Short mmCIF file of C-alpha atoms in Angstrom, two decimals:
data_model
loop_
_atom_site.label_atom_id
_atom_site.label_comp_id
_atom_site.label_asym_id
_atom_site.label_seq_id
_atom_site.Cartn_x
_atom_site.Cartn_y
_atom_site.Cartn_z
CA UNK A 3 -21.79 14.22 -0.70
CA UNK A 4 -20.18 12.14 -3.38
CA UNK A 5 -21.03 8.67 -3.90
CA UNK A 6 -19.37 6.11 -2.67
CA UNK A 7 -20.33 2.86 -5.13
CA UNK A 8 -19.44 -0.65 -4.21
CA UNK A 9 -17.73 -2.95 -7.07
CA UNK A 10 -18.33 -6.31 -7.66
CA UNK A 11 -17.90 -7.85 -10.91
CA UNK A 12 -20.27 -10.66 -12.33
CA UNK A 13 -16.84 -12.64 -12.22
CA UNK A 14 -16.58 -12.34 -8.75
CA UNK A 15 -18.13 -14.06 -5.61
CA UNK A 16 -19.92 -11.80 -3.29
CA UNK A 17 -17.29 -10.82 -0.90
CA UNK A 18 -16.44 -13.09 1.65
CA UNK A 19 -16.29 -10.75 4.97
CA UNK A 20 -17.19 -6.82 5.11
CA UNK A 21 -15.13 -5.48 2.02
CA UNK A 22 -15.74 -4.57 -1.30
CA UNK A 23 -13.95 -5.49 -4.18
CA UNK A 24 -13.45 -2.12 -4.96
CA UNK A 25 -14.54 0.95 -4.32
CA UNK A 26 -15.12 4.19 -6.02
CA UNK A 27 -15.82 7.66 -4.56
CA UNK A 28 -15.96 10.69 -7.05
CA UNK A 29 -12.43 9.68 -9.37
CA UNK A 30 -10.59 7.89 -6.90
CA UNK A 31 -10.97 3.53 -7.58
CA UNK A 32 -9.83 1.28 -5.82
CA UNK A 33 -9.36 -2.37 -6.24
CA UNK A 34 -9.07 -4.65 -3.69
CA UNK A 35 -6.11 -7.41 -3.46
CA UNK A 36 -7.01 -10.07 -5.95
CA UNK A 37 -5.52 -13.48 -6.44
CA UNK A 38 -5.96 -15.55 -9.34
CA UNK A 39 -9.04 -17.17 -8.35
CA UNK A 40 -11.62 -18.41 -11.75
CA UNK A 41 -14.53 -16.56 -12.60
CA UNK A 42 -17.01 -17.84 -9.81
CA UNK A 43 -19.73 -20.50 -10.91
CA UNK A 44 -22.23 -21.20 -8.19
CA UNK A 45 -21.89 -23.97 -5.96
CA UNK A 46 -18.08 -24.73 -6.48
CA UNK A 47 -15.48 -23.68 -4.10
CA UNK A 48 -12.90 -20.79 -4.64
CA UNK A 49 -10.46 -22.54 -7.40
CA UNK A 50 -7.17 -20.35 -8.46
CA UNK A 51 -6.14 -20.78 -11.63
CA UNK A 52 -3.14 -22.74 -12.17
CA UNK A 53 -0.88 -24.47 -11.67
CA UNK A 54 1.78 -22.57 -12.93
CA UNK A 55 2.61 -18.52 -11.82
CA UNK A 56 1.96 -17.75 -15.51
CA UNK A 57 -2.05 -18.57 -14.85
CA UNK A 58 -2.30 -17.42 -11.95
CA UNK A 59 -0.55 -13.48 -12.51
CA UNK A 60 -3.00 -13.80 -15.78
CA UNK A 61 -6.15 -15.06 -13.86
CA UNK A 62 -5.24 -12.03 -11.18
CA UNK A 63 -4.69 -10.05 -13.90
CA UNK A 64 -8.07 -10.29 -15.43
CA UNK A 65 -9.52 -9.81 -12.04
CA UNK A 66 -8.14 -6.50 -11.34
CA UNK A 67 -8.82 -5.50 -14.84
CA UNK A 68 -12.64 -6.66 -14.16
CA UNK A 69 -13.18 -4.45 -10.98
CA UNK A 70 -11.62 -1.37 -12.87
CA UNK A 71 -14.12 -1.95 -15.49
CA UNK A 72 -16.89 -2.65 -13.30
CA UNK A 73 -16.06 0.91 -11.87
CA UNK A 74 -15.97 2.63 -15.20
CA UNK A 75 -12.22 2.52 -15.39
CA UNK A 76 -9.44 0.86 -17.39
CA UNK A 77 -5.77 0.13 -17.00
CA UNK A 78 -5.17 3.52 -18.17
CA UNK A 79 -6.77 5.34 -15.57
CA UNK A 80 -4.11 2.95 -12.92
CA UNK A 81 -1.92 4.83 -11.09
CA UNK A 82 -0.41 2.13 -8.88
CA UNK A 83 -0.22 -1.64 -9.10
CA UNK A 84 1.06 -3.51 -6.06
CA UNK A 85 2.61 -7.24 -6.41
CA UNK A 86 2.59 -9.73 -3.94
CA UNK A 87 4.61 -12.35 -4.50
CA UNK A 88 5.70 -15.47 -2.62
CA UNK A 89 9.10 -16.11 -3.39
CA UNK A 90 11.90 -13.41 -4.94
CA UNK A 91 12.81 -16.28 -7.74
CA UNK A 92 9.03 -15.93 -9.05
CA UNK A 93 9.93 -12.01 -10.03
CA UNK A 94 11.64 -12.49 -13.74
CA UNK A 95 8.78 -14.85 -14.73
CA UNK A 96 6.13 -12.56 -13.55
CA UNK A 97 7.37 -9.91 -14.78
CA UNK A 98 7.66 -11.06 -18.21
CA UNK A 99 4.41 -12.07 -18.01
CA UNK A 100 3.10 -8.54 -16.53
CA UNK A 101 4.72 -6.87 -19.56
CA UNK A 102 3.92 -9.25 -22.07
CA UNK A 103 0.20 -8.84 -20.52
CA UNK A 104 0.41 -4.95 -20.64
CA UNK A 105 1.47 -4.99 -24.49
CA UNK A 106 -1.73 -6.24 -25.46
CA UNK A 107 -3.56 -4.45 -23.55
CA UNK A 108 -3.08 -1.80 -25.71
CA UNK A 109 -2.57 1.30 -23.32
CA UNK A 110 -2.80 4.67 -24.13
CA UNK A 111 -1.53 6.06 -21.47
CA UNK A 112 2.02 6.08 -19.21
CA UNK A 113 1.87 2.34 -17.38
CA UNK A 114 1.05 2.28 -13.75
CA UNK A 115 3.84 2.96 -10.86
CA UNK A 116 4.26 -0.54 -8.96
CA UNK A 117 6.00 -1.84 -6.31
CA UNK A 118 6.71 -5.96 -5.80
CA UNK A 119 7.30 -7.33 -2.36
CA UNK A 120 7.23 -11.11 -1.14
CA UNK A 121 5.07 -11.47 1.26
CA UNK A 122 3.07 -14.77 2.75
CA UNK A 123 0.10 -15.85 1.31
CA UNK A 124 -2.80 -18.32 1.31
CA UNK A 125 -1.59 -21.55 0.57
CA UNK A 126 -2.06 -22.02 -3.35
CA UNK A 127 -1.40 -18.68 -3.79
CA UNK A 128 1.48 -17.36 -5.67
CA UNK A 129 0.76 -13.73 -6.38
CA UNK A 130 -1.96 -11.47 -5.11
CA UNK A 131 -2.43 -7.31 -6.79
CA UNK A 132 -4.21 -4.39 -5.63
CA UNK A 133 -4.42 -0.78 -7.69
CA UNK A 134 -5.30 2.46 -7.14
CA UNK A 135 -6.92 4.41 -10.24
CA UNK A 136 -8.05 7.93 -10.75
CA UNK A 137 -10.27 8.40 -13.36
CA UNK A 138 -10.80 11.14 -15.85
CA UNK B 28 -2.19 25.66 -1.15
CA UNK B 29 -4.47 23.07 0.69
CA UNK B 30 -3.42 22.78 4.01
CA UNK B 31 -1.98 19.36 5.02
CA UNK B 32 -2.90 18.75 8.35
CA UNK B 33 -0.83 16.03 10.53
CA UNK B 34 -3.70 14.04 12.53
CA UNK B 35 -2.91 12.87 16.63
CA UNK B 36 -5.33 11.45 18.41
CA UNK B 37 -5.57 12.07 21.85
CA UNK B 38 -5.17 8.35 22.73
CA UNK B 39 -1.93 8.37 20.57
CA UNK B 40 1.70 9.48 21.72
CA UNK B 41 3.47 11.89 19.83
CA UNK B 42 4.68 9.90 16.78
CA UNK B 43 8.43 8.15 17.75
CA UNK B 44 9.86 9.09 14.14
CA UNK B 45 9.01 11.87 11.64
CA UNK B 46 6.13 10.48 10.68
CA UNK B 47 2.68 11.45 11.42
CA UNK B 48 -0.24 8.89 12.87
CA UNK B 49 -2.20 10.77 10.19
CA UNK B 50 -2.29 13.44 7.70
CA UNK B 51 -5.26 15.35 5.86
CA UNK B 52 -4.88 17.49 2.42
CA UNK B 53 -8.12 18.12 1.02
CA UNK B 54 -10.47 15.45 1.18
CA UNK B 55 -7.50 12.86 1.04
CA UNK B 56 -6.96 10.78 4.53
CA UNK B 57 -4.21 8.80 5.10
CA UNK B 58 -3.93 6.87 8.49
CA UNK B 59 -0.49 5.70 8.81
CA UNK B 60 -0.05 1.75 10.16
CA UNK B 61 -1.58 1.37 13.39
CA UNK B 62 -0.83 -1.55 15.72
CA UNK B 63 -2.52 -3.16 18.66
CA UNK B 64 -1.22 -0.52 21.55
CA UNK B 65 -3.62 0.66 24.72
CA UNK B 66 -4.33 4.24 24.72
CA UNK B 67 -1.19 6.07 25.79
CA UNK B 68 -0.50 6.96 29.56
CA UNK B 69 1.81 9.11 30.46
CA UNK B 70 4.80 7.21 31.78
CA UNK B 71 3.85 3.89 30.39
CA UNK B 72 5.83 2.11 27.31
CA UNK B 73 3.94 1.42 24.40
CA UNK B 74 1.78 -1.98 25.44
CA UNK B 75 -0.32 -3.67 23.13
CA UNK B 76 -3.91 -5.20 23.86
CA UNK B 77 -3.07 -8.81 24.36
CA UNK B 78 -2.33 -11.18 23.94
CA UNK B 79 -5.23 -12.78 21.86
CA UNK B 80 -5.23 -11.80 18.39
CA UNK B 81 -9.09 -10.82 18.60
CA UNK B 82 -7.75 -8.16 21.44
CA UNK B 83 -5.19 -6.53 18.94
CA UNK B 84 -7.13 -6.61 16.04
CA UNK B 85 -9.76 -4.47 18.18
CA UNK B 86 -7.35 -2.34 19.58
CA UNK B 87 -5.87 -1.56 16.54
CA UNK B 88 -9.02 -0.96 14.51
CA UNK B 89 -9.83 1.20 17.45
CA UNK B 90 -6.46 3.01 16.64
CA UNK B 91 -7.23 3.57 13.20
CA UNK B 92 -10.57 4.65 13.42
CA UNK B 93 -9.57 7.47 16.14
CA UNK B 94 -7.38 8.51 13.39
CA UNK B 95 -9.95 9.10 11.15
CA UNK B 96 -12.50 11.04 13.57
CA UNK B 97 -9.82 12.77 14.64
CA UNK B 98 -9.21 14.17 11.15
CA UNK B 99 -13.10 14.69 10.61
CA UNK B 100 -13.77 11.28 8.66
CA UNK B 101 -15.40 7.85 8.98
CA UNK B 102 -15.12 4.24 8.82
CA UNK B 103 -17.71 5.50 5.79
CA UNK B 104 -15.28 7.38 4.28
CA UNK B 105 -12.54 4.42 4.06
CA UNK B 106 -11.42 3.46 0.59
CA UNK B 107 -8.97 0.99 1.44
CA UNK B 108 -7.75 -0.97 4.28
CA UNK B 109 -4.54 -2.70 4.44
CA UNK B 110 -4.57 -6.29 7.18
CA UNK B 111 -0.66 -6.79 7.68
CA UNK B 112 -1.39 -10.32 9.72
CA UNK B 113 2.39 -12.05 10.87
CA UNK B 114 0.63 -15.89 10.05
CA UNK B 115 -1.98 -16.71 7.72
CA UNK B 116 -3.25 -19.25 10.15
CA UNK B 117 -5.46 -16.33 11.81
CA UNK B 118 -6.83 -15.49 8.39
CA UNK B 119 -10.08 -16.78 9.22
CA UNK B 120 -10.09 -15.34 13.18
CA UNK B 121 -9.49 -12.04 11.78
CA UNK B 122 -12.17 -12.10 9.51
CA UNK B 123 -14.61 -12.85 12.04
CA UNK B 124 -13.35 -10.20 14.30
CA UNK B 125 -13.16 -7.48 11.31
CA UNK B 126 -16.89 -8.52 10.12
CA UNK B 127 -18.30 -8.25 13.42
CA UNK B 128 -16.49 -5.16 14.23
CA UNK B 129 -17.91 -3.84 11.06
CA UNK B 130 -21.62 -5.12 11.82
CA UNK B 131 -21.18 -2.91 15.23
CA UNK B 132 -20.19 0.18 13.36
CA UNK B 133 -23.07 0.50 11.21
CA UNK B 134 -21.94 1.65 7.84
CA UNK B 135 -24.27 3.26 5.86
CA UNK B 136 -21.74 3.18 2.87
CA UNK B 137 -20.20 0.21 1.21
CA UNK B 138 -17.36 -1.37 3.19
CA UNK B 139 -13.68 -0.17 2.19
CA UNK B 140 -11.53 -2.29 -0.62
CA UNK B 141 -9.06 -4.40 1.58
CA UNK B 142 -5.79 -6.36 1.04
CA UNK B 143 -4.24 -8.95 3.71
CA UNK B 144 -0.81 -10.04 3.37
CA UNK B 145 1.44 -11.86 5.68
CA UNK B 146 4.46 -9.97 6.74
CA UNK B 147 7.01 -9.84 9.69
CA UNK B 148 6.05 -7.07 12.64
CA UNK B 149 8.17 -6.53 15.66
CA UNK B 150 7.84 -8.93 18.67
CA UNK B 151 4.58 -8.84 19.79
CA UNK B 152 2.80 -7.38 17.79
CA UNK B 153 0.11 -9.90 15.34
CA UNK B 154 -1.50 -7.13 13.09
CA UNK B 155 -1.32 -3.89 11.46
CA UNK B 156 -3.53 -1.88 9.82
CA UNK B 157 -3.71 1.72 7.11
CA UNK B 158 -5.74 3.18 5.64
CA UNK B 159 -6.94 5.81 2.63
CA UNK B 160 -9.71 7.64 2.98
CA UNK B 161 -11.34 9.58 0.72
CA UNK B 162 -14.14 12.40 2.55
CA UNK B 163 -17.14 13.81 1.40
CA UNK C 21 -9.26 14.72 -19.61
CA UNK C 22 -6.55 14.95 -17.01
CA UNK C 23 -3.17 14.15 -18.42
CA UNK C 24 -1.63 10.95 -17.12
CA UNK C 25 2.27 11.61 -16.85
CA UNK C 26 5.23 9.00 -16.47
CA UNK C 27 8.25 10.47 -14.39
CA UNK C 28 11.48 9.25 -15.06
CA UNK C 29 14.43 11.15 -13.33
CA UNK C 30 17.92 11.56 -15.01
CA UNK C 31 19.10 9.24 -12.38
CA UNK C 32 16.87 6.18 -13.15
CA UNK C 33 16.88 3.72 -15.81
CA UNK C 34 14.21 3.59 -18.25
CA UNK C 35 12.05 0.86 -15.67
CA UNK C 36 12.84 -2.76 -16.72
CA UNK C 37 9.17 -3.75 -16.82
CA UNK C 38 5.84 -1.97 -18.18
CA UNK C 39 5.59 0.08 -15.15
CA UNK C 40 6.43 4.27 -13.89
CA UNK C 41 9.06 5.31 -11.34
CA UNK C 42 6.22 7.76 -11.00
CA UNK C 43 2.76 9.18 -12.37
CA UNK C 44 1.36 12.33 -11.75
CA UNK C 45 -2.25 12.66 -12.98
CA UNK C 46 -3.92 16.00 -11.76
CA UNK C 47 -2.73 16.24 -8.15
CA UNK C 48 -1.81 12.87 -7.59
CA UNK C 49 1.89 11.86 -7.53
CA UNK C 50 2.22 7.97 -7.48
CA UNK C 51 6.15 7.20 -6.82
CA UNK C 52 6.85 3.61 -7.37
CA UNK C 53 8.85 1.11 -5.04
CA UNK C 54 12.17 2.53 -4.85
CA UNK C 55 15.00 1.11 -3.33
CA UNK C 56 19.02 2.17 -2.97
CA UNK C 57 20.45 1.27 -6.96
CA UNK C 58 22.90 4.42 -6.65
CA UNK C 59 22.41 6.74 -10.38
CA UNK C 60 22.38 5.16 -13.28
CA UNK C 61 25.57 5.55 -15.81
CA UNK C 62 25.57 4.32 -19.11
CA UNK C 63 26.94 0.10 -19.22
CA UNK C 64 26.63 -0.05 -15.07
CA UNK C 65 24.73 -2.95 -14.17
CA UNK C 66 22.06 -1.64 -11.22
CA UNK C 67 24.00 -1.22 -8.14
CA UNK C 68 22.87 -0.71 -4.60
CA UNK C 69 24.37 2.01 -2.33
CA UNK C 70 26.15 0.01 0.32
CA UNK C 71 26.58 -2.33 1.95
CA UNK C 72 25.45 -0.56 4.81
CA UNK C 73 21.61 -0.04 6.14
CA UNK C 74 22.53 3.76 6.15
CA UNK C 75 23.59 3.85 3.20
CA UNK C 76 21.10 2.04 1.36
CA UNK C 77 18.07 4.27 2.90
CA UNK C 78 19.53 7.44 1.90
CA UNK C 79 20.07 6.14 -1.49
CA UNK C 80 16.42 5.14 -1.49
CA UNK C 81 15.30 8.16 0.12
CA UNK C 82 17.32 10.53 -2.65
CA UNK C 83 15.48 7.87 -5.37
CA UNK C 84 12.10 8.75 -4.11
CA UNK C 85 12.95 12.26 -3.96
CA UNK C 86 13.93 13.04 -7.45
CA UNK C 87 10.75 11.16 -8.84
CA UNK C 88 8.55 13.58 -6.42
CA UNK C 89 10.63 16.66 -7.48
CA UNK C 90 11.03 15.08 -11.12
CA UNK C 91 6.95 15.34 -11.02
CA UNK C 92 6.60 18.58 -9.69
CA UNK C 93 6.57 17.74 -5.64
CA UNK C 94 8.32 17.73 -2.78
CA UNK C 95 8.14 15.32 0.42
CA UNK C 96 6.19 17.94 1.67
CA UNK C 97 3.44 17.02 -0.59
CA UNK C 98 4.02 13.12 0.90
CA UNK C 99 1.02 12.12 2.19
CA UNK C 100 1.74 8.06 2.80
CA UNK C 101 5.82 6.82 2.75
CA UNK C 102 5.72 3.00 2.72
CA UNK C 103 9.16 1.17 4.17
CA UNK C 104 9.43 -2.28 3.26
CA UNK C 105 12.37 -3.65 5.74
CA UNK C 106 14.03 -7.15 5.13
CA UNK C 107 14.90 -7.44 9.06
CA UNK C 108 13.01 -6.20 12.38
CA UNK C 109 16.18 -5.90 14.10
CA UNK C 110 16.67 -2.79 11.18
CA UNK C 111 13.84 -0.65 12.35
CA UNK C 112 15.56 1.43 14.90
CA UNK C 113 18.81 2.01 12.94
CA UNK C 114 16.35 3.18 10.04
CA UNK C 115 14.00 4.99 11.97
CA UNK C 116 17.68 7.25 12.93
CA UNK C 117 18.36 7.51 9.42
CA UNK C 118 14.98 8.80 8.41
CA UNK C 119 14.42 10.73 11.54
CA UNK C 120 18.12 12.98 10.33
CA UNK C 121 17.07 12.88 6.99
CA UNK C 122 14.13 14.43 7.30
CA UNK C 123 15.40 16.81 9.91
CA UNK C 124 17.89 18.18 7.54
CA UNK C 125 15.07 18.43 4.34
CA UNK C 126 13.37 21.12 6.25
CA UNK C 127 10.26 19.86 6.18
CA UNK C 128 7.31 23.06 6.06
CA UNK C 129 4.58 21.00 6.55
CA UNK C 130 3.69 17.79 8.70
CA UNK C 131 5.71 14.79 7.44
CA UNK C 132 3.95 11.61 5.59
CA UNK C 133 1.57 8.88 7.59
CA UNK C 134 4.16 6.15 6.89
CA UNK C 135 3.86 1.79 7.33
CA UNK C 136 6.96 -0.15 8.16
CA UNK C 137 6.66 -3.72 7.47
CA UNK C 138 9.04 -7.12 7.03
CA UNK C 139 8.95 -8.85 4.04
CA UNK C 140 11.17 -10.16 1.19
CA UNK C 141 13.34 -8.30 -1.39
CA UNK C 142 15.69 -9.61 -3.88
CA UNK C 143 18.96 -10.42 -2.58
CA UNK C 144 21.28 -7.42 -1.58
CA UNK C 145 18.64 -5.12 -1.22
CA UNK C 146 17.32 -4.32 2.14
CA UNK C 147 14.79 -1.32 2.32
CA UNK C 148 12.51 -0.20 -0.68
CA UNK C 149 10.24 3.04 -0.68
CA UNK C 150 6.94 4.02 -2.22
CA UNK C 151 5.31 7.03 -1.86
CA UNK C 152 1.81 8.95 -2.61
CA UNK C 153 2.03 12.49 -2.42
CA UNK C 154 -0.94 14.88 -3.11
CA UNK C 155 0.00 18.38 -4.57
CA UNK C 156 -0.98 21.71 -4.03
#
C-alpha cells in the first residue's frame, strides 16, 4: 500500500475541519484551495493579506508554493493551477501578477495548465488556488 | 491498455448525458459531481434529500462515497474533494456536517485536500461534490 | 525523471499568461480551461465561435480535443471533463450538444466523470472546458 502523507506547512494553521492541506499518495500532490491568508502566529485570528488583489494572489501564492514544498514538490512538478476569482475585472491584474510571480520563480520546466473562473467567496477574499502536481 | 472502467452505483440511474457517475483507469478514481438526490426508484424523477442543507450534504456525500466502493476505493483513498456550496452563508453548517460525517467514517488515512467555492446549481439543489481518488 | 511537456496545438495562441493549454507528464494529460476562441490566424484578435450556445461548445469541445490529441490522447483517455456554464437555464441545450458530440466521436471506452457548474466568465464567453485524461 502506498502512503498516503498529510501536508501541513509550519505556515499554516492546523486545518480547520477534516481536510488536509494537501495530500500526497505515491507521485500524485495535491494542494488544497488556499487563499491569501498570513503565515499563522498563535493566538491571532485568520488575517488575509491585503488589501489590494496584488497581496493577496502573492500571499496565496506563497501558500500553495509552501504545501508543494512541504510535500517534496515544487512549481515544476504542477500540472494544474486553478483560479478563483471574484470578479472577471480582477483577471488582467492577476494575471500580470501570476506571470510576473512565475518569472522569478525560476522554472525549469513547461508552466502549469490553469483554468480561472469567478466564483463566490468568503468575504475578504479575492482569489482562492488549488494544484495538482505529479512528482518525479 | 489499462482498462477504464465507467463506475454506476446501484443507487444511481443510468447517467442522463454521456457522462459517467464514475470512471476507474488504473489506480486513478474520478467520481464525477454528485448532488443531493435519494437513491433512484424506478419511476420516480430525480428528488433530492431536503430540504435542509445538512440532508443534502449527507445525501450527496452518500452519493459520492457509493461511487467510490463501487469502483473498489475509499473515503481513504480520496485525494481531493471539491464543496460546490450555492451561498457562503452555509460555510460554517457544512463544515460541521462534513467533520462529523468524517468522524463517523473512521479514516485511518489523512483526510482528502478540499476546495469550497460558491457557484450557481440548478433549482434546488444547495451542494455538489467530486472527487479524485488515488487507490492503493 | 519523467519529462514534463507543454502542448500547444496549431490552432491556439501561444497562452497569454505563464500557463499550458496542456501538460502531459508520464501518463497524465492536464488540458487547461478551454473555451470557444475559433483557430487562431495571424493579426485576429481572439474570437469566440458564435453567438450561439451550440456553437460555442463545439468550438470548445474541438479546443479541448486538439490539446488531448496534440499530447498524444484522445477523449477516450478523459477521465474528468469539467463544464463551467454562465447560465442554468443552458444546461439542457448543452447537455444536447455534448450528448451528439460525443455520439458522433465514437467513443470505445466509457466517457469522462464530468461537473457542470454556474459561475462567471469574461464577457461573451459562455462555456469553458478542462479536462484530465489518463493514458494508456
Amino acid at each position: 500500500m502506498t502512503d498516503k502523507t498529510a501536508i501541513t506547512p509550519n505556515t499554516h494553521t492546523i486545518p480547520p475541519a477534516k481536510f488536509s492541506h494537501g495530500v500526497r499518495k505515491g507521485n500524485i500532490l495535491q494542494v488544497a484551495g488556499q487563499v491569501g491568508f498570513l503565515p499563522a502566529e498563535g493566538g491571532r485570528p485568520l488575517t488575509p493579506a491585503g488589501p489590494t488583489l496584488r497581496e493577496q494572489t502573492l500571499q496565496t501564492l506563497a501558500n500553495v508554493k509552501a504545501v508543494l514544498e512541504e510535500g517534496g514538490a515544487s512549481w515544476d512538478d504542477a500540472m494544474m493551477i486553478r483560479v478563483y476569482l471574484t470578479d472577471v475585472d480582477h483577471f488582467a491584474e492577476m494575471n500580470d501578477v501570476y506571470d510576473a510571480y512565475f518569472e522569478e520563480q525560476g522554472l525549469t520546466r513547461p508552466p502549469a495548465a490553469r483554468t480561472t473562473v469567478y466564483v463566490g467567496l468568503p468575504a475578504g477574499l479575492l482569489i482562492e488556488i488549488d494544484a495538482l502536481a505529479v512528482l518525479g
